[in-house]
Amino acid sequence: MLLPLLLPSRAAEDDEAKRKAFVETKARAEKGEAEAQFSLAEMYVDGHGVEQDYVESFKWLRRAAEKGNVNAQEWLRRSAENGHIGSQVFLGGMYTNGQGVETNYVEAFKWFRRAADKGDANAQRNLGAAYLVGRGVEKDYVEALKWNRRAADQGNPFAQWNLGYSYDKGFGVEKDCVEAYAWFNLASVIDADSAKYRDELEKKMSPQQVAEGIEAAGAGGRPRPRLRRVGYANRCAGLCDSGRRL
């Protein structure tokens, strides 16, 4: 009795071809080829030769866009216009840093604002920084304080630094070295530069002010509101000057 000859199915052959194409495309993408990076992003979206993975797709899409791949940039723009927060933040960063596009602070501000309105801490921090230095929008210390606080309350260390800087300089708020110290202290857990500014500020503070700053920061949380004493701001005047980072 003759056994039936088992031939590989067309589906199996197609799967193998897709897998081979994926491996080859990924190898080129990892070498920095923008076109391959865009193709790899498409493969991850479609599950072409690999398990579907939107996170990986977005990662490679960003890399291709940074290198100026117009297809990737257009895809990100459509995604951002459809409300994808990650794409909105990324476009804001691209226009801020001139990655694959000409630097355009106004366009960057627009995309950061859309994501910030949806609660994204990174976008809120960038919006706060834009208002603080007048980048893509008219300088507004009060708005800067508002957006940096929203991001800082979510634990963003760069927004915490911006708040410390604002309180240190009296931008949009009364100068308050204790509050500045508290925010610098919180940010220093992740951001080494914040520790430097905190330490510089500490040299100009009294031991009591330092103790109040540590207490205000709490156990890793946001600074707690403190009772203001008459003349407190004046007592700190001249002491709060940690230098400029922005």
CSV table of N, CA and C in Angstrom, one decimal, residues 55-156:
chain,number,residue,atom,x,y,z
A,55,VAL,N,2.7,48.0,20.1
A,55,VAL,CA,3.8,48.7,20.8
A,55,VAL,C,5.1,48.7,20.0
A,56,GLU,N,5.4,47.5,19.5
A,56,GLU,CA,6.6,47.5,18.6
A,56,GLU,C,6.4,48.3,17.3
A,57,SER,N,5.2,48.2,16.8
A,57,SER,CA,4.9,49.0,15.6
A,57,SER,C,5.2,50.5,15.8
A,58,PHE,N,4.7,51.0,16.9
A,58,PHE,CA,4.8,52.4,17.2
A,58,PHE,C,6.3,52.8,17.4
A,59,LYS,N,7.0,51.9,18.0
A,59,LYS,CA,8.5,52.1,18.2
A,59,LYS,C,9.2,52.3,16.9
A,60,TRP,N,9.0,51.4,16.0
A,60,TRP,CA,9.7,51.5,14.7
A,60,TRP,C,9.2,52.6,13.8
A,61,LEU,N,7.9,52.9,14.0
A,61,LEU,CA,7.3,54.0,13.3
A,61,LEU,C,8.0,55.3,13.7
A,62,ARG,N,8.2,55.5,15.0
A,62,ARG,CA,8.9,56.7,15.5
A,62,ARG,C,10.3,56.8,15.0
A,63,ARG,N,11.0,55.6,15.0
A,63,ARG,CA,12.4,55.7,14.5
A,63,ARG,C,12.5,56.1,13.0
A,64,ALA,N,11.5,55.5,12.2
A,64,ALA,CA,11.5,55.9,10.8
A,64,ALA,C,11.2,57.4,10.6
A,65,ALA,N,10.2,57.9,11.4
A,65,ALA,CA,9.8,59.3,11.3
A,65,ALA,C,11.0,60.2,11.7
A,66,GLU,N,11.7,59.8,12.7
A,66,GLU,CA,12.9,60.6,13.1
A,66,GLU,C,13.9,60.8,12.0
A,67,LYS,N,14.0,59.7,11.2
A,67,LYS,CA,15.0,59.8,10.1
A,67,LYS,C,14.4,60.5,8.9
A,68,GLY,N,13.2,61.0,9.0
A,68,GLY,CA,12.6,61.7,7.9
A,68,GLY,C,11.8,60.9,6.9
A,69,ASN,N,11.4,59.7,7.2
A,69,ASN,CA,10.6,58.9,6.3
A,69,ASN,C,9.2,59.5,6.3
A,70,VAL,N,8.8,60.0,5.1
A,70,VAL,CA,7.6,60.8,5.0
A,70,VAL,C,6.4,59.9,5.2
A,71,ASN,N,6.4,58.6,4.8
A,71,ASN,CA,5.3,57.7,5.1
A,71,ASN,C,5.1,57.5,6.6
A,72,ALA,N,6.1,57.4,7.3
A,72,ALA,CA,6.0,57.2,8.8
A,72,ALA,C,5.5,58.5,9.4
A,73,GLN,N,6.0,59.6,8.9
A,73,GLN,CA,5.5,60.9,9.5
A,73,GLN,C,4.0,61.1,9.2
A,74,GLU,N,3.6,60.8,8.0
A,74,GLU,CA,2.2,60.9,7.6
A,74,GLU,C,1.3,60.0,8.4
A,75,TRP,N,1.8,58.8,8.7
A,75,TRP,CA,1.1,57.8,9.5
A,75,TRP,C,0.9,58.3,10.9
A,76,LEU,N,2.0,58.9,11.5
A,76,LEU,CA,1.9,59.4,12.8
A,76,LEU,C,1.0,60.6,12.9
A,77,ARG,N,1.0,61.5,11.8
A,77,ARG,CA,0.1,62.6,11.8
A,77,ARG,C,-1.3,62.2,11.8
A,78,ARG,N,-1.7,61.2,11.0
A,78,ARG,CA,-3.0,60.7,10.9
A,78,ARG,C,-3.5,60.1,12.2
A,79,SER,N,-2.5,59.4,12.8
A,79,SER,CA,-2.8,58.8,14.1
A,79,SER,C,-3.0,59.9,15.2
A,80,ALA,N,-2.2,60.9,15.1
A,80,ALA,CA,-2.3,62.0,16.1
A,80,ALA,C,-3.7,62.8,15.9
A,81,GLU,N,-4.0,63.0,14.7
A,81,GLU,CA,-5.3,63.7,14.4
A,81,GLU,C,-6.5,62.9,14.8
A,82,ASN,N,-6.3,61.6,14.8
A,82,ASN,CA,-7.4,60.7,15.3
A,82,ASN,C,-7.4,60.5,16.8
A,83,GLY,N,-6.5,61.3,17.5
A,83,GLY,CA,-6.6,61.3,18.9
A,83,GLY,C,-5.6,60.4,19.7
A,84,HIS,N,-4.7,59.8,19.0
A,84,HIS,CA,-3.7,58.9,19.6
A,84,HIS,C,-2.7,59.8,20.4
A,85,ILE,N,-2.7,59.7,21.7
A,85,ILE,CA,-1.9,60.5,22.6
A,85,ILE,C,-0.4,60.4,22.3
A,86,GLY,N,0.0,59.1,22.2
A,86,GLY,CA,1.5,58.9,22.0
A,86,GLY,C,2.0,59.5,20.7
A,87,SER,N,1.1,59.5,19.7
A,87,SER,CA,1.5,60.1,18.4
A,87,SER,C,1.6,61.7,18.6
A,88,GLN,N,0.6,62.2,19.3
A,88,GLN,CA,0.6,63.6,19.5
A,88,GLN,C,1.8,64.1,20.3
A,89,VAL,N,2.2,63.4,21.3
A,89,VAL,CA,3.4,63.8,22.1
A,89,VAL,C,4.6,63.6,21.2
A,90,PHE,N,4.7,62.5,20.4
A,90,PHE,CA,5.9,62.3,19.6
A,90,PHE,C,6.0,63.4,18.5
A,91,LEU,N,4.9,63.8,17.9
A,91,LEU,CA,4.9,64.9,16.9
A,91,LEU,C,5.4,66.2,17.6
A,92,GLY,N,4.9,66.4,18.8
A,92,GLY,CA,5.4,67.6,19.5
A,92,GLY,C,6.9,67.6,19.7
A,93,GLY,N,7.4,66.4,20.0
A,93,GLY,CA,8.9,66.3,20.2
A,93,GLY,C,9.6,66.4,18.9
A,94,MET,N,9.1,65.9,17.9
A,94,MET,CA,9.7,66.0,16.6
A,94,MET,C,9.9,67.5,16.1
A,95,TYR,N,8.8,68.2,16.3
A,95,TYR,CA,8.8,69.6,15.9
A,95,TYR,C,9.7,70.5,16.8
A,96,THR,N,9.7,70.1,18.1
A,96,THR,CA,10.6,70.8,19.1
A,96,THR,C,12.1,70.6,18.7
A,97,ASN,N,12.4,69.4,18.4
A,97,ASN,CA,13.8,69.1,18.3
A,97,ASN,C,14.3,69.0,16.8
A,98,GLY,N,13.4,69.2,15.9
A,98,GLY,CA,13.7,69.2,14.5
A,98,GLY,C,14.2,67.8,14.0
A,99,GLN,N,13.5,66.8,14.5
A,99,GLN,CA,13.8,65.4,14.2
A,99,GLN,C,13.0,65.0,12.9
A,100,GLY,N,13.7,65.0,11.8
A,100,GLY,CA,13.0,64.5,10.6
A,100,GLY,C,12.2,65.6,9.9
A,101,VAL,N,12.0,66.7,10.6
A,101,VAL,CA,11.2,67.9,10.1
A,101,VAL,C,12.0,69.2,10.5
A,102,GLU,N,11.5,70.3,10.0
A,102,GLU,CA,12.1,71.6,10.4
A,102,GLU,C,11.5,71.9,11.8
A,103,THR,N,12.4,72.5,12.6
A,103,THR,CA,11.9,72.9,13.9
A,103,THR,C,10.8,73.9,13.8
A,104,ASN,N,9.7,73.6,14.5
A,104,ASN,CA,8.5,74.5,14.5
A,104,ASN,C,7.9,74.5,15.9
A,105,TYR,N,8.2,75.5,16.7
A,105,TYR,CA,7.7,75.5,18.1
A,105,TYR,C,6.2,75.7,18.2
A,106,VAL,N,5.6,76.4,17.2
A,106,VAL,CA,4.2,76.6,17.2
A,106,VAL,C,3.5,75.3,17.0
A,107,GLU,N,4.0,74.5,16.0
A,107,GLU,CA,3.4,73.2,15.7
A,107,GLU,C,3.6,72.3,16.8
A,108,ALA,N,4.7,72.3,17.4
A,108,ALA,CA,5.0,71.5,18.6
A,108,ALA,C,4.0,71.8,19.7
A,109,PHE,N,3.8,73.0,20.0
A,109,PHE,CA,2.9,73.5,21.0
A,109,PHE,C,1.5,72.9,20.8
A,110,LYS,N,1.1,73.0,19.5
A,110,LYS,CA,-0.3,72.5,19.2
A,110,LYS,C,-0.5,71.1,19.6
A,111,TRP,N,0.5,70.2,19.2
A,111,TRP,CA,0.4,68.8,19.5
A,111,TRP,C,0.5,68.5,21.0
A,112,PHE,N,1.4,69.2,21.7
A,112,PHE,CA,1.5,69.0,23.1
A,112,PHE,C,0.3,69.4,23.8
A,113,ARG,N,-0.4,70.4,23.4
A,113,ARG,CA,-1.6,70.9,24.0
A,113,ARG,C,-2.7,69.9,23.9
A,114,ARG,N,-2.8,69.2,22.7
A,114,ARG,CA,-3.9,68.2,22.5
A,114,ARG,C,-3.7,67.0,23.5
A,115,ALA,N,-2.4,66.6,23.6
A,115,ALA,CA,-2.2,65.5,24.5
A,115,ALA,C,-2.3,65.9,26.0
A,116,ALA,N,-1.9,67.1,26.3
A,116,ALA,CA,-1.9,67.6,27.7
A,116,ALA,C,-3.4,67.7,28.1
A,117,ASP,N,-4.3,68.1,27.3
A,117,ASP,CA,-5.7,68.3,27.6
A,117,ASP,C,-6.3,66.9,28.0
A,118,LYS,N,-5.6,65.8,27.5
A,118,LYS,CA,-6.1,64.5,27.8
A,118,LYS,C,-5.4,63.9,29.0
A,119,GLY,N,-4.5,64.7,29.7
A,119,GLY,CA,-3.9,64.2,30.9
A,119,GLY,C,-2.5,63.6,30.8
A,120,ASP,N,-1.9,63.7,29.6
A,120,ASP,CA,-0.6,63.1,29.5
A,120,ASP,C,0.5,64.0,30.2
A,121,ALA,N,1.2,63.4,31.2
A,121,ALA,CA,2.1,64.1,32.0
A,121,ALA,C,3.3,64.7,31.2
A,122,ASN,N,3.8,63.9,30.3
A,122,ASN,CA,4.9,64.4,29.5
A,122,ASN,C,4.5,65.6,28.6
A,123,ALA,N,3.3,65.6,28.0
A,123,ALA,CA,2.8,66.7,27.2
A,123,ALA,C,2.6,67.9,28.1
A,124,GLN,N,2.1,67.7,29.3
A,124,GLN,CA,1.8,68.8,30.2
A,124,GLN,C,3.1,69.4,30.6
A,125,ARG,N,4.1,68.6,30.9
A,125,ARG,CA,5.4,69.2,31.2
A,125,ARG,C,6.0,70.0,30.1
A,126,ASN,N,5.9,69.5,28.9
A,126,ASN,CA,6.4,70.3,27.7
A,126,ASN,C,5.6,71.6,27.5
A,127,LEU,N,4.3,71.5,27.8
A,127,LEU,CA,3.5,72.7,27.7
A,127,LEU,C,3.9,73.7,28.7
A,128,GLY,N,4.2,73.2,29.9
A,128,GLY,CA,4.6,74.1,31.0
A,128,GLY,C,5.9,74.8,30.6
A,129,ALA,N,6.8,74.0,30.1
A,129,ALA,CA,8.2,74.5,29.7
A,129,ALA,C,8.0,75.6,28.6
A,130,ALA,N,7.1,75.3,27.6
A,130,ALA,CA,6.9,76.2,26.5
A,130,ALA,C,6.4,77.6,27.0
A,131,TYR,N,5.4,77.6,28.0
A,131,TYR,CA,4.9,78.8,28.6
A,131,TYR,C,6.0,79.5,29.4
A,132,LEU,N,6.9,78.7,30.0
A,132,LEU,CA,7.9,79.2,30.9
A,132,LEU,C,8.9,80.1,30.2
A,133,VAL,N,9.3,79.6,29.0
A,133,VAL,CA,10.3,80.3,28.2
A,133,VAL,C,9.8,81.0,26.9
A,134,GLY,N,8.5,80.9,26.7
A,134,GLY,CA,7.9,81.5,25.5
A,134,GLY,C,8.3,80.8,24.2
A,135,ARG,N,8.2,79.5,24.2
A,135,ARG,CA,8.6,78.7,23.0
A,135,ARG,C,7.3,78.2,22.3
A,136,GLY,N,7.0,78.9,21.2
A,136,GLY,CA,5.8,78.5,20.4
A,136,GLY,C,4.6,79.2,20.9
A,137,VAL,N,4.7,79.9,22.0
A,137,VAL,CA,3.5,80.6,22.6
A,137,VAL,C,4.0,81.8,23.4
A,138,GLU,N,3.2,82.7,23.6
A,138,GLU,CA,3.6,83.9,24.4
A,138,GLU,C,4.0,83.5,25.8
A,139,LYS,N,5.0,84.0,26.4
A,139,LYS,CA,5.5,83.6,27.7
A,139,LYS,C,4.4,83.9,28.7
A,140,ASP,N,4.1,83.0,29.6
A,140,ASP,CA,3.0,83.1,30.6
A,140,ASP,C,3.4,82.3,31.8
A,141,TYR,N,3.9,82.9,32.8
A,141,TYR,CA,4.4,82.2,34.0
A,141,TYR,C,3.2,81.5,34.8
A,142,VAL,N,2.1,82.1,34.8
A,142,VAL,CA,0.9,81.5,35.5
A,142,VAL,C,0.5,80.2,34.8
A,143,GLU,N,0.4,80.2,33.5
A,143,GLU,CA,0.1,79.0,32.7
A,143,GLU,C,1.2,78.0,32.9
A,144,ALA,N,2.4,78.4,32.9
A,144,ALA,CA,3.5,77.5,33.0
A,144,ALA,C,3.4,76.8,34.4
A,145,LEU,N,3.1,77.5,35.4
A,145,LEU,CA,2.9,76.9,36.7
A,145,LEU,C,1.8,75.9,36.8
A,146,LYS,N,0.7,76.3,36.1
A,146,LYS,CA,-0.5,75.4,36.1
A,146,LYS,C,-0.2,74.0,35.4
A,147,TRP,N,0.4,74.1,34.3
A,147,TRP,CA,0.7,72.8,33.5
A,147,TRP,C,1.8,72.0,34.1
A,148,ASN,N,2.8,72.7,34.7
A,148,ASN,CA,3.9,72.0,35.3
A,148,ASN,C,3.4,71.3,36.6
A,149,ARG,N,2.5,72.0,37.3
A,149,ARG,CA,2.0,71.3,38.5
A,149,ARG,C,1.1,70.1,38.2
A,150,ARG,N,0.4,70.1,37.1
A,150,ARG,CA,-0.4,69.0,36.7
A,150,ARG,C,0.5,67.8,36.4
A,151,ALA,N,1.6,68.1,35.7
A,151,ALA,CA,2.5,67.0,35.4
A,151,ALA,C,3.3,66.5,36.6
A,152,ALA,N,3.7,67.5,37.4
A,152,ALA,CA,4.4,67.2,38.7
A,152,ALA,C,3.6,66.3,39.6
A,153,ASP,N,2.3,66.6,39.7
A,153,ASP,CA,1.4,65.8,40.5
A,153,ASP,C,1.3,64.3,40.0
A,154,GLN,N,1.7,64.1,38.8
A,154,GLN,CA,1.7,62.7,38.3
A,154,GLN,C,3.1,62.1,38.4
A,155,GLY,N,4.0,62.8,39.0
A,155,GLY,CA,5.4,62.3,39.3
A,155,GLY,C,6.4,62.6,38.2
A,156,ASN,N,6.1,63.5,37.3
A,156,ASN,CA,7.1,63.8,36.2
A,156,ASN,C,8.2,64.7,36.8
